Each structure stands twice: as C-alpha cells, then as structure tokens.
Amino acid sequence: MGLMVLESEGIANGNLPVAQLAAQMRLPDGYETVPGQSARLQQRLRAAIVSLERRIAKALLRRDFVLGGPVKGGGEVFLPLAPVWGVSRVELLDAGGGETLPNAEISGGQMAPCLSFGRALSQGAYVRITADAGWGTWDDVPEPLAEAALLMAEALDTGEGPAVNEVVDGLVAPWRLRRLGGLG
C-alpha cells in the first residue's frame, strides 16, 4: 500500500526550456517561426519531464500535485514525491464522504517528505493530498536532472530513445529513491 501521484497541474508553456532544447538539438535561428516547431518541442519536453519525474520520484518544475491512496495506518505516511514545499489540503475519504484533516504537517526534509496527520488513521483509510512540489523554475532544477530531461526530449524527437537510456540512467542515479528489499 502507498500513495500514488493521481494528477498534477499542467506545466505552463512558459516554464518549459524550449530554447535550451533547441540549442542542444542545434536547430537554426528562427526555428520558432516554422509552424508547429515550438509546439513539437514543448510536447517532447513535457513527455520527457513527466517520464523523468516518475523514474526518480522527484518533481522537476514546481506545481501542485494530487496524491492519493490507502495508508498503512498510524499517524503519518511517506510522500511519493519530492521536494515538497507544502500541503494545502488533506482529505480522508470513505464511503460516507470526505473529511478534511486540518493539522497535517510535513517532516523528514524536502527530499524524503513524511506527512503527519495529527491523529492516527485506521489501516486502509484512503487519503487524498494536494501538495506543492518541485524545485521551482527550470533554472532551479539540478544540472544532471536538467540535462537528463533535455536528452530524453531530444531522443523522443529523433527516435534515439534506447541509445540515450544508459546516459540518462547515469545522470539520474544519485537522485533515485533507494528502496530496501530489492524493490528499486
């Protein structure tokens, strides 16, 4: 059991590093005047960023995420995403409706966030959490992760995905969540 990322606020076009991707791909000056070029690069970047975020359990660009799932019971749960800056809403959902849990607090640091509910929940209780997560703007994303996202976006555009995976794995290895018991 554990929480999953159910949905996230979309990444605004202005927050995508389209110019950096175009430079990496060595596109000529004026590429953005060709109809559909910018939209194609934005699409590739969105796909690469979301894929990378799932791979490493870290949000690159800061935005709201909705997390949900059953809890093991007790008064806290580890969040499946980092860095988390705040939680705006925590709901306990059951067959009778929902209840807002007002005293939830984040502990454990931004890279391994844990949410304390302020009271014990029963095993299997379903919670829905709205959290503000991500490093910030593109300039705030750690360099290895930014490079991995750009490589993935370029590979999506050129069709070289398998050749890039090894390089991306090397770049993101220090940022991956380590799990005990052979699960990760």
Coordinates of N, CA and C in Angstrom, one line a residue:
M1 N 0.8 -1.2 0.0 CA 0.0 0.0 0.0 C 0.9 1.2 0.0
G2 N 0.4 2.3 -0.5 CA 1.1 3.5 -0.5 C 0.4 4.5 -1.4
L3 N 0.8 5.7 -1.3 CA 0.2 6.8 -2.1 C 0.8 6.8 -3.5
M4 N 0.0 7.3 -4.4 CA 0.4 7.4 -5.8 C 0.1 8.8 -6.2
V5 N 0.8 9.3 -7.2 CA 0.5 10.6 -7.9 C -0.7 10.4 -8.8
L6 N -1.8 11.0 -8.4 CA -3.0 10.8 -9.2 C -3.1 11.8 -10.3
E7 N -2.7 13.1 -10.1 CA -2.8 14.1 -11.1 C -1.8 15.2 -10.7
S8 N -1.5 16.0 -11.7 CA -0.7 17.2 -11.4 C -1.2 18.4 -12.3
E9 N -0.9 19.5 -11.8 CA -1.2 20.7 -12.5 C -0.3 20.7 -13.8
G10 N -0.8 21.1 -14.9 CA 0.0 21.1 -16.1 C 1.2 22.0 -16.1
I11 N 2.2 21.7 -16.9 CA 3.3 22.6 -16.9 C 3.1 23.7 -18.0
A12 N 3.1 24.9 -17.6 CA 2.8 26.0 -18.5 C 3.9 26.1 -19.5
N13 N 3.5 26.5 -20.8 CA 4.5 26.6 -21.9 C 5.7 27.5 -21.5
G14 N 5.4 28.6 -20.8 CA 6.5 29.5 -20.5 C 7.5 28.9 -19.5
N15 N 7.2 27.8 -18.8 CA 8.1 27.2 -17.9 C 9.0 26.1 -18.5
L16 N 8.7 25.8 -19.8 CA 9.5 24.8 -20.5 C 10.7 25.4 -21.1
P17 N 11.8 24.7 -21.0 CA 13.1 25.2 -21.5 C 13.2 24.9 -23.0
V18 N 12.3 25.5 -23.8 CA 12.3 25.2 -25.3 C 13.6 25.7 -25.9
A19 N 14.1 26.9 -25.5 CA 15.3 27.5 -26.1 C 16.5 26.6 -25.9
Q20 N 16.6 26.0 -24.6 CA 17.7 25.1 -24.3 C 17.7 23.9 -25.1
L21 N 16.4 23.3 -25.3 CA 16.3 22.1 -26.1 C 16.7 22.4 -27.6
A22 N 16.2 23.5 -28.1 CA 16.5 23.9 -29.5 C 18.0 24.1 -29.7
A23 N 18.7 24.7 -28.7 CA 20.2 24.8 -28.8 C 20.9 23.5 -28.7
Q24 N 20.4 22.6 -27.8 CA 21.0 21.3 -27.8 C 20.8 20.5 -29.1
M25 N 19.7 20.7 -29.7 CA 19.4 20.0 -30.9 C 20.0 20.7 -32.1
R26 N 20.7 21.8 -31.9 CA 21.3 22.6 -32.9 C 20.4 23.0 -34.0
L27 N 19.2 23.4 -33.6 CA 18.2 24.0 -34.5 C 18.7 25.4 -35.0
P28 N 18.4 25.7 -36.2 CA 18.9 27.1 -36.7 C 18.1 28.2 -36.0
D29 N 18.7 29.4 -36.0 CA 18.0 30.6 -35.5 C 16.7 30.7 -36.4
G30 N 15.6 31.1 -35.7 CA 14.4 31.3 -36.4 C 13.5 30.0 -36.5
Y31 N 14.0 28.9 -35.8 CA 13.2 27.7 -35.8 C 11.8 27.9 -35.3
E32 N 11.6 28.8 -34.4 CA 10.2 29.1 -33.9 C 9.3 29.7 -34.9
T33 N 9.8 30.2 -36.0 CA 8.9 30.7 -37.0 C 8.3 29.7 -37.9
V34 N 8.8 28.5 -37.9 CA 8.3 27.4 -38.6 C 7.0 26.9 -37.9
P35 N 5.9 26.8 -38.6 CA 4.7 26.4 -37.9 C 4.8 25.0 -37.2
G36 N 4.4 24.9 -36.0 CA 4.4 23.7 -35.2 C 5.7 23.3 -34.5
Q37 N 6.8 24.0 -34.9 CA 8.1 23.7 -34.3 C 8.1 23.9 -32.7
S38 N 7.7 25.0 -32.3 CA 7.7 25.2 -30.8 C 6.8 24.3 -30.1
A39 N 5.6 24.0 -30.7 CA 4.6 23.1 -30.1 C 5.2 21.7 -30.0
R40 N 5.9 21.3 -31.0 CA 6.6 20.0 -31.1 C 7.6 19.8 -29.9
L41 N 8.4 20.9 -29.8 CA 9.5 20.8 -28.7 C 8.8 20.9 -27.3
Q42 N 7.8 21.6 -27.2 CA 7.0 21.7 -25.9 C 6.5 20.3 -25.6
Q43 N 5.9 19.7 -26.5 CA 5.3 18.3 -26.3 C 6.4 17.3 -25.9
R44 N 7.6 17.4 -26.6 CA 8.7 16.5 -26.2 C 9.2 16.7 -24.8
L45 N 9.3 18.0 -24.5 CA 9.8 18.4 -23.2 C 8.8 17.9 -22.1
R46 N 7.5 18.1 -22.3 CA 6.5 17.7 -21.3 C 6.6 16.2 -21.1
A47 N 6.7 15.4 -22.2 CA 6.8 14.0 -22.0 C 8.1 13.5 -21.3
A48 N 9.2 14.2 -21.7 CA 10.5 13.8 -21.0 C 10.4 14.2 -19.5
I49 N 9.9 15.3 -19.2 CA 9.9 15.8 -17.8 C 9.0 14.8 -17.0
V50 N 7.8 14.5 -17.4 CA 6.9 13.7 -16.7 C 7.5 12.3 -16.6
S51 N 8.1 11.7 -17.6 CA 8.7 10.4 -17.6 C 9.9 10.4 -16.6
L52 N 10.7 11.4 -16.6 CA 11.8 11.5 -15.6 C 11.3 11.6 -14.2
E53 N 10.3 12.4 -14.0 CA 9.7 12.6 -12.7 C 9.3 11.3 -12.1
R54 N 8.6 10.5 -12.9 CA 8.1 9.1 -12.5 C 9.3 8.2 -12.2
R55 N 10.3 8.3 -13.0 CA 11.5 7.5 -12.8 C 12.2 7.7 -11.5
I56 N 12.3 9.0 -11.1 CA 13.1 9.3 -9.9 C 12.3 9.7 -8.7
A57 N 11.0 9.8 -8.8 CA 10.1 10.2 -7.7 C 10.4 11.6 -7.2
K58 N 10.8 12.5 -8.2 CA 11.1 13.9 -7.9 C 10.4 14.8 -8.9
A59 N 9.8 15.9 -8.4 CA 9.2 16.8 -9.4 C 10.2 17.9 -9.8
L60 N 10.4 18.0 -11.1 CA 11.4 19.0 -11.5 C 10.9 20.4 -11.4
L61 N 9.7 20.7 -12.1 CA 9.2 22.0 -12.1 C 8.1 22.1 -11.0
R62 N 8.2 23.2 -10.3 CA 7.2 23.4 -9.1 C 5.8 23.6 -9.6
R63 N 4.9 22.8 -9.0 CA 3.5 22.9 -9.3 C 2.7 22.0 -8.3
D64 N 1.4 22.1 -8.4 CA 0.5 21.3 -7.5 C 0.3 19.9 -8.0
F65 N 0.4 18.9 -7.1 CA 0.2 17.5 -7.4 C -0.9 17.0 -6.4
V66 N -1.7 16.1 -6.9 CA -2.7 15.4 -6.1 C -2.2 14.0 -5.9
L67 N -2.0 13.6 -4.6 CA -1.6 12.3 -4.2 C -2.7 11.6 -3.5
G68 N -2.8 10.3 -3.7 CA -3.9 9.6 -3.0 C -3.6 8.1 -2.9
G69 N -4.3 7.5 -2.0 CA -4.2 6.0 -1.8 C -4.5 5.6 -0.4
P70 N -4.5 4.3 -0.2 CA -4.7 3.8 1.2 C -3.5 4.0 2.0
V71 N -3.6 4.2 3.3 CA -2.5 4.3 4.2 C -2.4 3.0 5.1
K72 N -1.2 2.8 5.6 CA -0.9 1.6 6.4 C -1.5 1.7 7.8
G73 N -2.0 2.9 8.1 CA -2.5 3.1 9.5 C -1.5 3.9 10.2
G74 N -1.9 4.5 11.3 CA -1.0 5.3 12.1 C -1.2 6.8 11.8
G75 N -0.2 7.5 12.2 CA -0.4 9.0 12.1 C 0.5 9.7 11.1
E76 N 1.2 8.9 10.2 CA 2.0 9.5 9.2 C 2.1 8.6 8.0
V77 N 2.5 9.2 6.8 CA 2.7 8.5 5.6 C 3.8 9.2 4.8
F78 N 4.7 8.4 4.2 CA 5.7 9.0 3.4 C 5.1 9.4 2.0
L79 N 5.5 10.6 1.5 CA 5.0 11.1 0.3 C 5.9 10.5 -0.9
P80 N 5.2 10.1 -2.0 CA 6.0 9.5 -3.1 C 6.6 10.5 -4.1
L81 N 6.8 11.7 -3.6 CA 7.3 12.8 -4.5 C 8.1 13.8 -3.7
A82 N 9.2 14.4 -4.2 CA 10.0 15.4 -3.6 C 10.5 16.3 -4.6
P83 N 11.0 17.5 -4.2 CA 10.9 18.1 -2.9 C 9.5 18.7 -2.8
V84 N 9.0 18.6 -1.6 CA 7.6 19.1 -1.2 C 7.8 20.3 -0.4
W85 N 7.1 21.4 -0.8 CA 7.2 22.7 -0.1 C 6.0 22.9 0.8
G86 N 4.9 22.3 0.6 CA 3.8 22.5 1.4 C 2.6 21.6 1.0
V87 N 1.7 21.4 1.9 CA 0.5 20.7 1.6 C -0.7 21.6 1.9
S88 N -1.6 21.8 0.9 CA -2.7 22.7 1.0 C -4.0 22.0 1.4
R89 N -4.1 20.7 1.2 CA -5.3 20.0 1.6 C -5.0 18.6 1.8
V90 N -5.6 18.1 2.8 CA -5.6 16.6 3.1 C -7.0 16.2 3.4
E91 N -7.5 15.2 2.7 CA -8.8 14.7 2.9 C -8.8 13.2 3.2
L92 N -9.6 12.8 4.1 CA -9.8 11.4 4.5 C -11.1 11.0 3.8
L93 N -11.0 10.1 2.8 CA -12.2 9.7 2.1 C -12.7 8.3 2.4
D94 N -14.0 8.2 2.6 CA -14.6 6.9 2.8 C -16.0 6.8 2.2
A95 N -16.7 5.7 2.3 CA -17.9 5.6 1.7 C -19.0 6.6 2.1
G96 N -18.8 7.2 3.2 CA -19.8 8.2 3.7 C -19.4 9.6 3.3
G97 N -18.4 9.8 2.5 CA -18.0 11.1 2.1 C -16.5 11.4 2.4
G98 N -16.3 12.7 2.7 CA -14.9 13.1 3.0 C -14.8 13.9 4.2
E99 N -13.6 14.0 4.8 CA -13.4 14.8 5.9 C -12.0 15.4 5.7
T100 N -11.9 16.7 5.9 CA -10.6 17.4 5.8 C -9.9 17.3 7.1
L101 N -8.6 16.9 7.0 CA -7.7 16.8 8.2 C -6.9 18.1 8.2
P102 N -7.2 19.0 9.2 CA -6.6 20.3 9.3 C -5.2 20.4 9.8
N103 N -4.7 19.5 10.6 CA -3.4 19.7 11.3 C -2.3 18.9 10.7
A104 N -2.3 18.6 9.4 CA -1.3 17.8 8.7 C 0.0 18.7 8.6
E105 N 1.2 18.1 8.9 CA 2.4 18.8 8.8 C 3.5 17.9 8.1
I106 N 4.4 18.5 7.4 CA 5.4 17.8 6.7 C 6.6 17.8 7.6
S107 N 7.3 16.6 7.6 CA 8.5 16.4 8.3 C 9.5 15.6 7.5
G108 N 10.7 15.4 7.9 CA 11.6 14.5 7.2 C 12.4 15.2 6.1
G109 N 12.3 16.5 6.0 CA 13.0 17.2 4.9 C 12.4 17.1 3.6
Q110 N 12.9 18.0 2.7 CA 12.2 18.1 1.4 C 12.5 16.9 0.5
M111 N 13.6 16.2 0.7 CA 13.9 15.1 -0.2 C 13.3 13.7 0.2
A112 N 12.9 13.6 1.4 CA 12.2 12.4 1.9 C 11.0 12.8 2.8
P113 N 10.0 13.5 2.2 CA 9.0 14.1 3.0 C 8.0 13.0 3.6
C114 N 7.6 13.3 4.8 CA 6.7 12.5 5.5 C 5.6 13.4 6.0
L115 N 4.3 13.0 5.8 CA 3.2 13.8 6.3 C 2.6 13.2 7.5
S116 N 2.6 14.0 8.6 CA 1.9 13.7 9.8 C 0.5 14.2 9.8
F117 N -0.4 13.4 10.2 CA -1.8 13.7 10.1 C -2.4 14.5 11.3
G118 N -1.7 14.4 12.4 CA -2.2 15.0 13.6 C -3.0 14.1 14.4
R119 N -3.3 12.9 13.9 CA -4.1 11.8 14.6 C -3.8 10.5 13.8
A120 N -4.1 9.4 14.5 CA -3.9 8.1 13.9 C -5.1 7.8 13.0
L121 N -4.7 7.2 11.8 CA -5.8 6.8 10.9 C -5.8 5.2 10.9
S122 N -6.9 4.7 10.5 CA -7.0 3.2 10.5 C -6.4 2.7 9.2
Q123 N -5.9 1.4 9.3 CA -5.3 0.8 8.2 C -6.2 0.7 7.0
G124 N -5.8 1.1 5.8 CA -6.6 1.1 4.6 C -7.4 2.3 4.4
A125 N -7.3 3.3 5.3 CA -8.0 4.6 5.1 C -7.5 5.2 3.9
Y126 N -8.3 5.8 3.1 CA -7.9 6.4 1.8 C -7.8 7.9 2.0
V127 N -6.6 8.4 1.7 CA -6.4 9.9 1.8 C -6.1 10.4 0.4
R128 N -6.4 11.7 0.3 CA -6.2 12.5 -0.9 C -5.5 13.8 -0.5
I129 N -4.3 14.0 -1.0 CA -3.5 15.1 -0.6 C -3.1 16.0 -1.8
T130 N -3.3 17.3 -1.6 CA -2.8 18.3 -2.6 C -1.6 18.9 -2.0
A131 N -0.5 18.7 -2.8 CA 0.9 19.2 -2.4 C 1.5 20.0 -3.4
D132 N 2.3 21.0 -2.9 CA 3.1 21.9 -3.8 C 4.5 21.3 -3.8
A133 N 4.9 20.8 -5.0 CA 6.2 20.1 -5.1 C 7.0 20.5 -6.3
G134 N 8.3 20.3 -6.3 CA 9.2 20.6 -7.4 C 10.2 21.6 -7.0
W135 N 11.3 21.7 -7.7 CA 12.4 22.6 -7.4 C 12.1 24.0 -7.6
G136 N 11.3 24.3 -8.5 CA 11.0 25.7 -8.9 C 10.9 25.9 -10.4
T137 N 11.6 26.9 -10.9 CA 11.7 27.1 -12.3 C 12.8 26.2 -12.9
W138 N 12.9 26.2 -14.2 CA 13.9 25.4 -14.8 C 15.4 25.7 -14.3
D139 N 15.6 27.0 -14.0 CA 17.0 27.3 -13.5 C 17.3 26.8 -12.1
D140 N 16.2 26.3 -11.4 CA 16.4 25.8 -10.1 C 16.6 24.2 -10.1
V141 N 16.4 23.6 -11.2 CA 16.5 22.1 -11.3 C 18.0 21.8 -11.3
P142 N 18.4 20.8 -10.5 CA 19.8 20.4 -10.5 C 20.3 20.0 -11.9
E143 N 21.5 20.4 -12.2 CA 22.0 20.3 -13.6 C 22.0 18.9 -14.2
P144 N 22.3 17.8 -13.4 CA 22.2 16.5 -14.0 C 20.8 16.1 -14.4
L145 N 19.8 16.6 -13.6 CA 18.4 16.2 -13.9 C 17.9 17.1 -15.1
A146 N 18.4 18.3 -15.2 CA 18.0 19.1 -16.4 C 18.6 18.5 -17.6
E147 N 19.8 18.1 -17.6 CA 20.5 17.5 -18.7 C 19.8 16.2 -19.1
A148 N 19.4 15.4 -18.2 CA 18.7 14.2 -18.5 C 17.4 14.4 -19.2
A149 N 16.7 15.4 -18.7 CA 15.4 15.8 -19.3 C 15.6 16.2 -20.7
L150 N 16.6 17.1 -21.0 CA 16.8 17.6 -22.3 C 17.3 16.4 -23.3
L151 N 18.1 15.5 -22.8 CA 18.5 14.3 -23.6 C 17.3 13.5 -23.9
M152 N 16.4 13.3 -22.9 CA 15.2 12.5 -23.2 C 14.3 13.1 -24.2
A153 N 14.1 14.5 -24.1 CA 13.3 15.2 -25.0 C 13.9 15.1 -26.4
E154 N 15.2 15.3 -26.6 CA 15.8 15.2 -27.9 C 15.7 13.8 -28.4
A155 N 15.8 12.8 -27.6 CA 15.7 11.4 -28.1 C 14.3 11.1 -28.5
L156 N 13.3 11.7 -27.8 CA 11.9 11.5 -28.3 C 11.7 12.1 -29.7
D157 N 12.4 13.2 -29.9 CA 12.2 13.9 -31.2 C 12.9 13.1 -32.3
T158 N 14.1 12.6 -32.0 CA 14.9 11.9 -33.1 C 14.7 10.4 -33.1
G159 N 14.0 9.8 -32.2 CA 13.8 8.4 -32.2 C 15.0 7.6 -31.6
E160 N 15.9 8.2 -30.9 CA 17.1 7.5 -30.4 C 16.9 7.1 -28.9
G161 N 15.7 6.9 -28.5 CA 15.5 6.6 -27.1 C 16.3 5.5 -26.4
P162 N 16.4 4.3 -27.0 CA 17.2 3.3 -26.3 C 18.7 3.7 -26.2
A163 N 19.3 4.4 -27.1 CA 20.7 4.8 -27.1 C 20.9 5.8 -25.9
V164 N 20.0 6.5 -25.6 CA 20.1 7.6 -24.6 C 19.9 7.1 -23.2
N165 N 19.1 6.0 -23.0 CA 18.7 5.5 -21.7 C 19.9 5.3 -20.7
E166 N 21.0 4.7 -21.2 CA 22.2 4.5 -20.4 C 22.8 5.8 -19.8
V167 N 22.8 6.8 -20.7 CA 23.4 8.1 -20.2 C 22.4 8.7 -19.2
V168 N 21.1 8.7 -19.5 CA 20.1 9.2 -18.6 C 20.2 8.5 -17.2
D169 N 20.3 7.2 -17.3 CA 20.4 6.4 -16.0 C 21.6 6.8 -15.2
G170 N 22.7 7.1 -15.8 CA 23.9 7.5 -15.1 C 23.7 8.9 -14.5
L171 N 23.0 9.8 -15.2 CA 22.8 11.2 -14.7 C 21.8 11.2 -13.5
V172 N 20.8 10.3 -13.5 CA 19.8 10.4 -12.5 C 20.0 9.4 -11.4
A173 N 21.0 8.5 -11.5 CA 21.3 7.5 -10.4 C 21.4 8.1 -9.0
P174 N 22.1 9.2 -8.8 CA 22.2 9.7 -7.4 C 20.9 10.3 -6.9
W175 N 19.9 10.6 -7.8 CA 18.7 11.2 -7.4 C 17.5 10.2 -7.2
R176 N 17.8 8.9 -7.6 CA 16.7 7.9 -7.4 C 16.5 7.5 -6.0
L177 N 15.3 7.2 -5.7 CA 14.9 6.8 -4.3 C 15.4 5.4 -4.1
R178 N 16.1 5.1 -3.1 CA 16.7 3.8 -2.8 C 15.7 3.0 -1.9
R179 N 15.3 1.8 -2.4 CA 14.4 1.0 -1.6 C 15.1 -0.2 -1.1
L180 N 14.7 -0.7 0.1 CA 15.2 -1.9 0.6 C 14.4 -3.1 0.2
G181 N 15.0 -4.2 0.1 CA 14.2 -5.4 -0.2 C 14.1 -5.7 -1.7
G182 N 15.0 -5.1 -2.5 CA 15.1 -5.5 -3.9 C 14.0 -4.9 -4.7
L183 N 13.3 -3.9 -4.2 CA 12.2 -3.3 -5.0 C 12.6 -2.1 -5.9
G184 N 13.7 -1.6 -5.7 CA 14.1 -0.4 -6.5 C 15.5 -0.4 -6.8

